[in-house]
């Protein structure tokens, strides 16, 4: 109920949009699914409380009304059926408050993810547009320092701010990020100069102190990323870690393979550590074969035989997924380009190997693709082969072999 003239620094149109956003969330927090529940910490109720949390945030920013404590005192009287969650206040603090998004959190997400992904000059991140105004990156081996400034605009209300950010990445998941409102060109140049000079000296401890001085308590890490991007970046980090672990296990198995074979021949039990290394490498090799476009059937059979002989347990769900995906990829490619004879042969090899696995694959997609070619292409190729076309005859022969391996009575 405050007069718009009490906000002289804001454009009326922007203010109206933000007030409407406040009103929208004040209505959304009464969404009906939030009132039909058997547990306060359920997803429907938490979502409803998140709407209320957004209304509280906007009321504080726009109207200067801090209603959170009063709201939490009311929530505290609502008890959860799950003892670990306690009451509504704890649900809010555990699930709602960490999910609140403000301009600094969006800026931190943009800054941290920029280390792992190349954004265009103007990038859309959910309901926000991030426009890069400057960005400088310094590298020293696995260590990286990034500083920059970007305009962050919330597209629903058109409200925007220019933020300054700095990120120090020390490898793997170890990084520190700071964000603040842009303080002008002099402050920005001072930040860049001081931190880049410290990075050139490899004085990482000093960089952390500089970030504390320039950004204050605005500290962020990989945990600050929105969930989807967080998983994507963690997968990138884990790939390099997985490769390092695999190389170390491979060195062990290469060094001790003669001993392992000698123990196998004697029927003696294998040392647990060596068996674990062998298990890891066999699984990795088999999965990589099915993920490769240059699959080696002989190598796959060799791995399967070795696992049977040594009683090494393979990770069948992972291998089945890779084999099924490989076959489906072949069949979809073949449907798009049926004259690709090497791809036809590869599909037949994968289908044959699939039969040697100790479980059945879901061949539904592959069989459907084959059936469509069987209906539409086989008659044409059969006519050409009967007329003496050697290429059509060769294609038909390989095509029927593939059908047999896919379970068709060709």
mmCIF file of N, CA and C in Angstrom, residues 256-271 274 306 309-310:
data_model
loop_
_atom_site.group_PDB
_atom_site.id
_atom_site.type_symbol
_atom_site.label_atom_id
_atom_site.label_comp_id
_atom_site.label_asym_id
_atom_site.label_seq_id
_atom_site.Cartn_x
_atom_site.Cartn_y
_atom_site.Cartn_z
ATOM 1 N N UNK A 256 50.971 -57.157 -12.992
ATOM 2 C CA UNK A 256 50.732 -58.402 -12.260
ATOM 3 C C UNK A 256 49.921 -59.433 -13.044
ATOM 4 N N UNK A 257 49.698 -59.211 -14.323
ATOM 5 C CA UNK A 257 48.963 -60.187 -15.125
ATOM 6 C C UNK A 257 49.622 -61.566 -15.128
ATOM 7 N N UNK A 258 50.962 -61.663 -15.311
ATOM 8 C CA UNK A 258 51.583 -63.006 -15.258
ATOM 9 C C UNK A 258 51.316 -63.728 -13.937
ATOM 10 N N UNK A 259 51.389 -62.993 -12.818
ATOM 11 C CA UNK A 259 51.122 -63.612 -11.520
ATOM 12 C C UNK A 259 49.666 -64.050 -11.418
ATOM 13 N N UNK A 260 48.751 -63.223 -11.916
ATOM 14 C CA UNK A 260 47.334 -63.570 -11.869
ATOM 15 C C UNK A 260 47.061 -64.843 -12.663
ATOM 16 N N UNK A 261 47.666 -64.949 -13.839
ATOM 17 C CA UNK A 261 47.452 -66.144 -14.662
ATOM 18 C C UNK A 261 48.044 -67.390 -14.004
ATOM 19 N N UNK A 262 49.182 -67.232 -13.337
ATOM 20 C CA UNK A 262 49.791 -68.353 -12.639
ATOM 21 C C UNK A 262 48.880 -68.823 -11.503
ATOM 22 N N UNK A 263 48.307 -67.871 -10.766
ATOM 23 C CA UNK A 263 47.392 -68.228 -9.679
ATOM 24 C C UNK A 263 46.121 -68.872 -10.223
ATOM 25 N N UNK A 264 45.645 -68.371 -11.367
ATOM 26 C CA UNK A 264 44.456 -68.970 -11.988
ATOM 27 C C UNK A 264 44.739 -70.416 -12.373
ATOM 28 N N UNK A 265 45.927 -70.656 -12.918
ATOM 29 C CA UNK A 265 46.274 -72.014 -13.350
ATOM 30 C C UNK A 265 46.359 -72.976 -12.165
ATOM 31 N N UNK A 266 46.796 -72.462 -11.013
ATOM 32 C CA UNK A 266 46.886 -73.298 -9.815
ATOM 33 C C UNK A 266 45.535 -73.456 -9.123
ATOM 34 N N UNK A 267 44.568 -72.622 -9.518
ATOM 35 C CA UNK A 267 43.282 -72.635 -8.833
ATOM 36 C C UNK A 267 43.341 -71.954 -7.486
ATOM 37 N N UNK A 268 44.390 -71.147 -7.272
ATOM 38 C CA UNK A 268 44.552 -70.446 -6.000
ATOM 39 C C UNK A 268 43.694 -69.181 -5.996
ATOM 40 N N UNK A 269 43.230 -68.747 -4.830
ATOM 41 C CA UNK A 269 42.438 -67.507 -4.770
ATOM 42 C C UNK A 269 43.289 -66.293 -5.132
ATOM 43 N N UNK A 270 42.666 -65.348 -5.803
ATOM 44 C CA UNK A 270 43.375 -64.147 -6.210
ATOM 45 C C UNK A 270 43.362 -63.131 -5.067
ATOM 46 N N UNK A 271 44.459 -62.408 -4.871
ATOM 47 C CA UNK A 271 44.459 -61.335 -3.856
ATOM 48 C C UNK A 271 43.349 -60.336 -4.145
ATOM 49 N N UNK A 274 44.275 -57.195 -6.265
ATOM 50 C CA UNK A 274 44.514 -57.458 -7.683
ATOM 51 C C UNK A 274 43.214 -57.830 -8.388
ATOM 52 N N UNK A 306 37.565 -64.266 -20.474
ATOM 53 C CA UNK A 306 38.465 -64.042 -19.339
ATOM 54 C C UNK A 306 37.674 -63.842 -18.047
ATOM 55 N N UNK A 309 36.434 -67.194 -16.898
ATOM 56 C CA UNK A 309 37.501 -68.072 -16.408
ATOM 57 C C UNK A 309 37.997 -67.642 -15.033
ATOM 58 N N UNK A 310 38.022 -66.357 -14.773
ATOM 59 C CA UNK A 310 38.560 -65.841 -13.517
ATOM 60 C C UNK A 310 37.474 -65.494 -12.509
#
